Coordinates of C-alpha atoms in Angstrom, one line a residue:
X124 CA 0.0 0.0 0.0
X125 CA 1.4 3.4 -0.9
X126 CA 2.4 5.8 1.9
X127 CA 1.7 9.1 0.3
X128 CA 3.5 11.0 3.1
X129 CA 6.7 9.6 1.5
X130 CA 6.0 11.0 -2.0
X131 CA 3.9 14.1 -1.5
X132 CA 6.5 16.9 -1.0
X133 CA 6.2 20.6 -0.3
X134 CA 5.4 21.6 -3.9
X135 CA 4.6 18.4 -5.8
X136 CA 4.4 14.6 -5.9
X137 CA 7.8 12.8 -6.4
X138 CA 8.9 9.2 -5.9
X139 CA 10.2 6.0 -7.5
X140 CA 7.9 3.9 -9.7
X141 CA 6.7 1.3 -8.9
X142 CA 8.4 1.0 -5.5
X143 CA 6.8 4.1 -3.9
X144 CA 3.8 4.7 -6.2
X145 CA 2.1 3.2 -9.2
X146 CA -0.9 3.7 -11.5
X147 CA -3.4 2.8 -8.8
X148 CA -1.9 5.6 -6.6
X149 CA -2.1 7.9 -9.6
X150 CA -5.8 7.1 -10.0
X151 CA -6.5 7.9 -6.4
X152 CA -4.6 11.1 -6.7
X153 CA -6.7 12.1 -9.7
X154 CA -9.9 11.5 -7.9
X155 CA -8.7 13.4 -4.8
X156 CA -7.4 16.3 -7.0
X157 CA -10.9 16.6 -8.5
X158 CA -12.6 16.4 -5.1
X159 CA -10.4 19.3 -3.8
X160 CA -11.1 21.3 -7.0
X161 CA -14.8 20.8 -6.3
X162 CA -14.4 21.7 -2.6
X163 CA -12.7 25.0 -3.6
X164 CA -15.3 25.7 -6.3
X165 CA -12.7 25.7 -9.0
X166 CA -14.2 26.9 -12.2
X167 CA -14.4 24.8 -15.4
X168 CA -15.5 21.3 -16.0
X169 CA -12.2 19.9 -17.4
X170 CA -8.7 19.0 -16.2
X171 CA -5.6 19.2 -18.3
X172 CA -3.2 16.2 -18.1
X173 CA 0.3 16.1 -19.7
X174 CA 3.5 14.1 -19.3
X175 CA 7.1 14.2 -20.1
X176 CA 9.3 11.6 -21.9
X177 CA 9.7 9.2 -19.0
X178 CA 8.5 5.6 -19.8
X179 CA 6.1 5.5 -16.9
X180 CA 4.5 8.9 -17.8
X181 CA 1.7 7.7 -20.2
X182 CA 0.4 5.0 -17.9
X183 CA 0.5 7.2 -14.8
X184 CA -1.2 10.1 -16.6
X185 CA -3.9 7.9 -18.0
X186 CA -4.6 6.5 -14.5
X187 CA -4.8 10.0 -13.0
X188 CA -7.2 11.0 -15.8
X189 CA -9.4 8.0 -15.0
X190 CA -9.7 9.2 -11.4
X191 CA -10.6 12.7 -12.6
X192 CA -13.2 11.4 -15.0
X193 CA -14.7 9.1 -12.3
X194 CA -15.3 12.3 -10.2
X195 CA -17.3 13.9 -13.1
X196 CA -14.8 16.2 -14.7
X197 CA -13.7 15.7 -18.3
X198 CA -10.0 15.5 -19.3
X199 CA -8.1 17.3 -22.0
X200 CA -5.1 15.1 -22.7
X201 CA -2.1 17.1 -23.9
X202 CA 0.2 14.1 -24.3
X203 CA 3.9 15.0 -24.4
X204 CA 4.6 18.5 -23.0
X205 CA 7.1 20.5 -21.0
X206 CA 6.0 21.8 -17.7
X207 CA 5.7 25.3 -18.9
X208 CA 3.5 24.1 -21.8
X209 CA 1.1 22.7 -19.2
X210 CA 1.2 26.1 -17.5
X211 CA 0.5 27.8 -20.8
X212 CA -2.5 25.5 -21.3
X213 CA -3.8 26.2 -17.8
X214 CA -3.4 30.0 -18.2
X215 CA -4.7 30.3 -21.8
X216 CA -7.7 27.9 -21.3
X217 CA -8.5 28.8 -17.7
X218 CA -8.4 25.2 -16.5
X219 CA -6.6 23.3 -13.7
X220 CA -3.9 20.8 -14.7
X221 CA -1.5 18.1 -13.8
X222 CA 1.9 17.6 -15.3
X223 CA 3.6 14.2 -14.9
X224 CA 7.3 14.7 -14.5
X225 CA 10.1 14.2 -12.0
X226 CA 12.0 17.1 -13.5
X227 CA 15.8 16.5 -13.1
X228 CA 15.5 13.3 -11.0
X229 CA 16.9 10.0 -12.3
X230 CA 14.9 7.7 -14.6
X231 CA 13.2 5.5 -11.9
X232 CA 11.4 8.6 -10.5
X233 CA 8.2 10.2 -11.7
X234 CA 5.9 12.8 -10.1
X235 CA 3.1 15.3 -10.5
X236 CA 3.0 19.1 -10.6
X237 CA -0.5 20.3 -10.1
X238 CA -2.1 23.7 -10.6
X239 CA -5.4 25.4 -10.4
X240 CA -6.8 27.4 -13.4
X241 CA -4.6 30.2 -14.5
X242 CA -1.5 28.2 -13.6
X243 CA -2.0 29.0 -9.9
X244 CA 0.3 26.7 -7.9
X245 CA -0.9 23.9 -5.6
X246 CA 1.5 23.3 -2.6
X247 CA 1.2 21.8 0.9
X248 CA -0.5 24.9 2.2
X249 CA -2.8 25.4 -0.9
X250 CA -4.5 22.1 -1.3
X251 CA -1.7 19.5 -1.8
X252 CA -2.0 18.2 1.8
X253 CA -5.7 17.8 1.4
X254 CA -5.2 15.9 -1.9
X255 CA -2.7 13.6 -0.1
X256 CA -5.1 12.9 2.7
X257 CA -8.1 12.2 0.5
X258 CA -6.1 10.0 -1.8
X259 CA -4.6 8.1 1.2
X260 CA -8.1 7.5 2.5
X261 CA -9.2 6.0 -0.8
X262 CA -6.1 3.7 -0.9
X263 CA -6.6 2.7 2.7
X264 CA -10.1 1.6 1.9
X265 CA -8.8 -0.5 -1.0
X266 CA -10.2 1.9 -3.6
X267 CA -8.3 3.8 -6.2
X268 CA -11.5 5.9 -6.6
X269 CA -15.0 5.8 -5.3
X270 CA -17.7 3.9 -7.3
X271 CA -19.9 6.3 -9.3
X272 CA -21.7 6.8 -12.5
X273 CA -20.3 6.7 -16.0
X274 CA -16.9 8.4 -16.5
X275 CA -16.8 11.9 -17.9
X276 CA -15.3 12.2 -21.4
X277 CA -11.8 12.8 -22.5
X278 CA -10.3 14.5 -25.6
X279 CA -6.8 14.9 -27.1
X280 CA -5.4 18.3 -27.9
X281 CA -2.0 19.5 -29.2
X282 CA -1.0 22.9 -28.0
X283 CA 2.7 23.0 -28.9
X284 CA 2.2 25.4 -31.9
X285 CA 0.0 27.7 -29.9
X286 CA 2.5 27.7 -27.0
X287 CA 5.4 28.6 -29.4
X288 CA 3.4 31.4 -31.0
X289 CA 2.5 32.9 -27.6
X290 CA 6.2 33.0 -26.6
X291 CA 7.1 34.6 -29.9
X292 CA 4.6 37.3 -29.1
X293 CA 6.3 38.0 -25.8
X294 CA 9.9 38.2 -27.1
X295 CA 10.6 39.3 -30.6
X296 CA 13.8 37.7 -31.9
X297 CA 13.3 38.5 -35.6
X298 CA 15.5 41.6 -35.6
X299 CA 18.5 40.3 -33.6
X300 CA 22.0 39.7 -35.2
X301 CA 22.6 36.1 -36.3
X302 CA 23.6 33.8 -33.4
X303 CA 24.9 30.3 -33.3
X304 CA 23.2 28.6 -30.3
X305 CA 24.1 25.2 -28.8
X306 CA 21.2 23.7 -27.0
X307 CA 21.6 20.7 -24.7
X308 CA 18.2 19.2 -24.0
X309 CA 19.6 16.3 -22.0
X310 CA 17.2 13.9 -23.7
X311 CA 14.4 15.8 -22.0
X312 CA 11.5 17.9 -23.1
X313 CA 13.6 20.7 -24.5
X314 CA 14.2 18.4 -27.4
X315 CA 10.5 18.5 -28.1
X316 CA 9.8 22.3 -27.6
X317 CA 13.0 24.0 -28.9
X318 CA 12.6 23.0 -32.5
X319 CA 9.1 24.4 -32.6
X320 CA 9.6 27.6 -30.5
X321 CA 12.9 28.6 -32.2
X322 CA 12.7 26.9 -35.6
X323 CA 9.1 26.1 -36.6
X324 CA 8.7 26.5 -40.4
X325 CA 5.1 27.7 -39.8
X326 CA 6.4 30.7 -37.9
X327 CA 8.6 33.5 -39.2
X328 CA 12.3 32.4 -39.5
X329 CA 14.6 33.6 -36.8
X330 CA 18.3 34.5 -37.3
X331 CA 19.4 31.5 -35.1
X332 CA 21.6 28.5 -36.0
X333 CA 20.7 25.8 -33.5
X334 CA 23.3 23.1 -32.8
X335 CA 21.3 20.4 -31.0
X336 CA 22.7 18.1 -28.3
X337 CA 20.7 15.2 -27.0
X338 CA 17.3 16.2 -28.5
X339 CA 16.1 12.5 -28.7
X340 CA 13.4 12.0 -26.0
X341 CA 14.7 9.3 -23.7
X342 CA 13.7 9.1 -20.1
X343 CA 16.6 6.8 -19.2
X344 CA 18.9 9.8 -19.8
X345 CA 21.7 7.9 -21.6
X346 CA 24.1 10.8 -22.0
X347 CA 23.9 12.6 -18.7
X348 CA 21.3 13.5 -16.0
X349 CA 18.9 16.3 -17.1
X350 CA 20.0 18.4 -14.1
X351 CA 22.1 21.4 -15.3
X352 CA 22.5 22.6 -11.7
X353 CA 25.2 19.9 -11.4
X354 CA 28.3 21.2 -13.1
X355 CA 29.1 17.7 -14.4
X356 CA 26.1 17.8 -16.6
X357 CA 27.2 21.0 -18.3
X358 CA 30.5 19.6 -19.6
X359 CA 29.3 18.5 -23.0
X360 CA 27.6 21.8 -23.6
X361 CA 30.6 23.8 -22.6
X362 CA 32.8 21.7 -24.9
X363 CA 30.3 22.0 -27.8
X364 CA 30.0 25.8 -27.5
X365 CA 33.8 26.2 -27.9
X366 CA 34.1 23.6 -30.6
X367 CA 31.3 25.1 -32.7
X368 CA 32.4 28.7 -32.1
X369 CA 28.9 29.5 -30.8
X370 CA 27.9 32.7 -29.1
X371 CA 25.8 31.0 -26.4
X372 CA 24.8 27.7 -25.0
X373 CA 21.5 26.7 -23.4
X374 CA 20.9 23.7 -21.1
X375 CA 17.4 22.6 -20.1
X376 CA 16.4 20.3 -17.3
X377 CA 14.2 17.2 -17.9
X378 CA 10.8 19.0 -18.0
X379 CA 12.4 22.1 -19.6
X380 CA 11.0 24.5 -17.0
X381 CA 14.6 25.6 -16.1
X382 CA 17.3 26.9 -18.4
X383 CA 21.0 27.4 -17.7
X384 CA 23.2 29.6 -19.8
X385 CA 26.8 29.2 -21.0
X386 CA 28.8 32.0 -22.6
X387 CA 31.0 31.9 -25.7
X388 CA 34.0 30.7 -23.7
X389 CA 32.1 27.8 -22.3
X390 CA 31.8 29.4 -18.9
X391 CA 28.5 29.1 -17.0
X392 CA 26.5 32.3 -16.5
X393 CA 25.0 32.4 -13.0
X394 CA 21.2 32.3 -12.7
X395 CA 21.5 35.5 -10.6
X396 CA 23.1 37.3 -13.6
X397 CA 20.3 36.0 -15.8
X398 CA 17.7 37.1 -13.2
X399 CA 19.2 40.6 -13.2
X400 CA 19.5 40.8 -17.0
X401 CA 15.8 39.7 -17.5
X402 CA 14.7 42.0 -14.7
X403 CA 16.3 45.0 -16.4
X404 CA 14.6 44.1 -19.7
X405 CA 11.2 43.7 -18.1
X406 CA 11.6 46.9 -16.1
X407 CA 12.4 48.8 -19.3
X408 CA 8.9 47.8 -20.6
X409 CA 7.2 48.3 -17.2
X410 CA 9.0 51.0 -15.2
X411 CA 8.6 51.0 -11.5
X412 CA 7.3 47.4 -11.3
X413 CA 8.1 44.9 -8.5
X414 CA 10.6 42.1 -9.2
X415 CA 10.7 39.0 -6.9
X416 CA 14.0 37.2 -6.1
X417 CA 14.6 34.5 -3.6
X418 CA 17.0 35.1 -0.7
X419 CA 19.8 33.0 -2.2
X420 CA 20.2 35.1 -5.4
X421 CA 23.2 37.4 -5.5
X422 CA 23.2 40.8 -3.7
X423 CA 23.7 42.2 -7.1
X424 CA 20.1 41.3 -8.1
X425 CA 18.3 43.8 -5.8
X426 CA 21.0 46.3 -6.5
X427 CA 20.4 46.1 -10.2
X428 CA 16.6 46.1 -9.8
X429 CA 16.7 49.3 -7.9
X430 CA 19.2 50.9 -10.4
X431 CA 16.6 50.2 -13.2
X432 CA 13.8 51.8 -11.2
X433 CA 12.2 48.6 -9.9
X434 CA 11.2 47.5 -6.4
X435 CA 12.9 44.3 -5.3
X436 CA 11.0 41.9 -3.0
X437 CA 12.7 38.9 -1.4
X438 CA 10.8 35.6 -1.1
X439 CA 11.5 32.1 0.2
X440 CA 13.0 29.5 -2.1
X441 CA 10.4 27.4 -4.0
X442 CA 8.0 28.0 -6.8
X443 CA 4.8 28.1 -4.6
X444 CA 6.3 30.9 -2.5
X445 CA 7.6 32.8 -5.5
X446 CA 4.3 32.5 -7.4
X447 CA 2.3 33.5 -4.3
X448 CA 4.5 36.6 -3.7
X449 CA 4.3 37.6 -7.4
X450 CA 0.5 37.4 -7.3
X451 CA 0.3 39.4 -4.1
X452 CA 2.6 42.2 -5.4
X453 CA 1.6 41.9 -9.1
X454 CA 5.4 41.5 -9.8
X455 CA 6.5 41.7 -13.4
X456 CA 9.2 39.0 -13.0
X457 CA 10.8 36.7 -10.5
X458 CA 14.0 34.7 -10.5
X459 CA 15.7 32.0 -8.4
X460 CA 19.2 30.8 -7.9
X461 CA 18.1 27.4 -9.2
X462 CA 17.3 28.9 -12.7
X463 CA 13.6 29.0 -12.3
X464 CA 12.2 32.3 -13.9
X465 CA 8.7 33.5 -13.5
X466 CA 6.8 36.0 -15.6
X467 CA 3.6 38.0 -15.1
X468 CA 2.9 37.7 -18.8
X469 CA 3.0 33.9 -18.3
X470 CA 0.4 33.8 -15.5
X471 CA 3.2 34.3 -12.9
X472 CA 4.4 30.8 -13.8
X473 CA 8.0 29.7 -14.5
X474 CA 9.2 29.1 -18.0
X475 CA 12.8 28.3 -18.9
X476 CA 12.1 28.9 -22.6
X477 CA 11.0 32.5 -22.1
X478 CA 14.1 33.2 -20.0
X479 CA 16.2 31.7 -22.8
X480 CA 14.5 33.9 -25.4
X481 CA 15.1 37.1 -23.3
X482 CA 18.8 36.1 -23.0
X483 CA 19.0 35.6 -26.8
X484 CA 17.3 38.9 -27.4
X485 CA 19.6 40.8 -25.0
X486 CA 22.7 39.2 -26.7
X487 CA 21.5 39.7 -30.2
X488 CA 20.4 43.3 -29.8
X489 CA 24.0 44.5 -29.3
X490 CA 27.5 43.4 -30.4
X491 CA 29.1 42.5 -27.1
X492 CA 30.0 38.8 -26.4
X493 CA 27.9 37.2 -23.7
X494 CA 30.8 37.0 -21.3
X495 CA 31.1 40.8 -21.3
X496 CA 27.3 41.3 -21.3
X497 CA 26.8 38.9 -18.4
X498 CA 29.8 40.5 -16.5
X499 CA 27.7 43.7 -16.1
X500 CA 25.3 41.7 -13.9
X501 CA 27.9 39.7 -11.9
X502 CA 29.4 41.7 -9.1
X503 CA 30.2 39.2 -6.4
X504 CA 31.6 35.7 -6.0
X505 CA 29.3 32.9 -5.0
X506 CA 30.0 29.3 -3.8
X507 CA 27.0 27.7 -5.4
X508 CA 24.9 25.3 -3.4
X509 CA 26.8 22.8 -1.2
X510 CA 25.0 19.9 0.5
X511 CA 26.0 18.2 3.8
X512 CA 24.3 15.2 5.4
X513 CA 23.3 16.2 8.9
X514 CA 21.2 14.1 11.3
X515 CA 19.9 16.9 13.5
X516 CA 19.6 19.8 11.2
X517 CA 18.0 22.3 13.6
X518 CA 20.6 21.7 16.2
X519 CA 23.4 22.2 13.7
X520 CA 21.9 25.5 12.4
X521 CA 21.6 26.7 16.0
X522 CA 25.3 25.9 16.6
X523 CA 26.3 27.8 13.5
X524 CA 24.2 30.8 14.5
X525 CA 25.8 30.9 17.9
X526 CA 29.3 31.0 16.3
X527 CA 28.5 34.4 14.7
X528 CA 26.8 36.5 17.4
X529 CA 27.7 39.8 15.7
X530 CA 26.3 38.9 12.3
X531 CA 22.9 40.3 11.1
X532 CA 20.5 37.3 11.1
X533 CA 17.5 36.6 8.9
X534 CA 15.3 33.5 9.3
X535 CA 12.9 33.9 6.4
X536 CA 14.1 30.6 4.9
X537 CA 16.6 28.8 7.0
X538 CA 19.4 31.0 8.5
X539 CA 20.9 33.9 6.6
X540 CA 23.8 35.7 8.2
X541 CA 25.2 38.9 6.8
X542 CA 28.5 40.6 7.6
X543 CA 29.5 44.3 7.4
X544 CA 31.9 43.6 4.5
X545 CA 29.0 42.5 2.3
X546 CA 29.7 38.7 2.7
X547 CA 26.7 36.5 3.6
X548 CA 25.7 32.9 3.8
X549 CA 22.5 31.0 4.0
X550 CA 22.1 27.6 5.7
X551 CA 18.8 25.8 5.2
X552 CA 17.4 22.3 5.6
X553 CA 16.2 20.2 2.7
X554 CA 12.5 19.6 2.6
X555 CA 12.9 16.0 1.6
X556 CA 16.4 14.7 2.8
X557 CA 18.6 14.9 5.9
X558 CA 20.7 17.6 4.2
X559 CA 21.8 21.1 5.1
X560 CA 22.2 23.3 2.0
X561 CA 24.9 26.1 2.2
X562 CA 25.2 29.1 -0.1
X563 CA 27.9 31.7 0.4
X564 CA 28.6 35.0 -1.4
X565 CA 31.3 37.6 -0.8
X566 CA 32.9 40.6 -2.6
X567 CA 36.1 38.6 -3.3
X568 CA 36.9 35.0 -4.0
X569 CA 39.3 34.9 -1.1
X570 CA 36.7 36.1 1.4
X571 CA 34.1 33.7 -0.1
X572 CA 36.4 30.7 0.1
X573 CA 37.4 31.4 3.6
X574 CA 33.9 31.9 4.9
X575 CA 32.7 28.8 2.9
X576 CA 35.3 26.6 4.4
X577 CA 34.8 27.9 7.9
X578 CA 31.0 27.3 7.8
X579 CA 31.4 23.9 6.2
X580 CA 33.9 22.9 8.9
X581 CA 31.3 23.8 11.6
X582 CA 28.5 22.0 9.7
X583 CA 30.5 18.8 9.1
X584 CA 32.5 18.4 12.3

């Protein structure tokens, strides 16, 4: 019997198949999802269901759809999709949806990202806990779904071309200088969406030469994990950018909702720099607007937002927190250190493809190489995220806090300590594993390295 507390996380469902969950579990979750939509008087009589390229996706999605239909709502099956395609469908059609993906996790995993109409997020505090409990009750009674009348209907719809056309309306790439772009899809959904968004013959031609890496959809990830946050998974892209003499490289994660950028030298561009770059572009169109950033992005991000006339607002790490804060403040844009980028013009949802298009536009609208352009937005030295296995996370965080009594403390998300010289670090517990995650930034590499090593020694001793 499935223990849903093991697979229902803070923002989504995620676990190994069939060990932790299977199609019977998916059907119960579909029924529970629909019950919660009804309880919240969610408008519309249909639910969108999509899946990525993982082998277990079609079966799990079909079982979930059966649970939805048994509860009286019809289903619109989108088939293969990136996560931001599902958000596009939810926003443009005004319907709730479920995306079957485990994002960057290994092949044996799968999961569900659920949203209300308008791509509004569903997390632990906004319905996901209730979905978990209702589905668990069905499974405990030996039912995947309650017995009822005839199932509601289902239909199949392909929205890839509509999604591509919508993104083209938001960022015009037709007038940029010619660019050679290496794209590493990691055998994930970028291999499905990039050819249509950036090269569809039915849309106006763009001055882009796309060099594809690993565009074949393969949920076993035969070349490397579809997790560009790990530097080891950028090596092929970095090499290809230099070998092909490309101006830029793009790497998407498995469900293509995140995008990482590599410059013409093969050097990674930090997500904080991309956040600042896109924020500046959006603020040029919407002066005085609010921009959200999570607390682990570089200090340069709020500095640059203010310099461009915007209002920076800090939020906790995680898409449900970012999206809620964006909706509350009507923010024009939001960015995270993990390369999630959120847009008001995209129903406050995250889309790696739109961030990539903004970066291509910024590069192609002037003559500077990307290394120089990105350098304008990188002012400090960051460690990147470093994980440590810790049994008692709370006790260790308290110990580290006590070691720096003079530092300015912030506990919005874990522990953030700031020092008078501009250095800071954040130490926060993982939501799902016995890990502490450390991020350090300082004005110089020497100061960052010293502070990083000092804090890591305290965490790991």
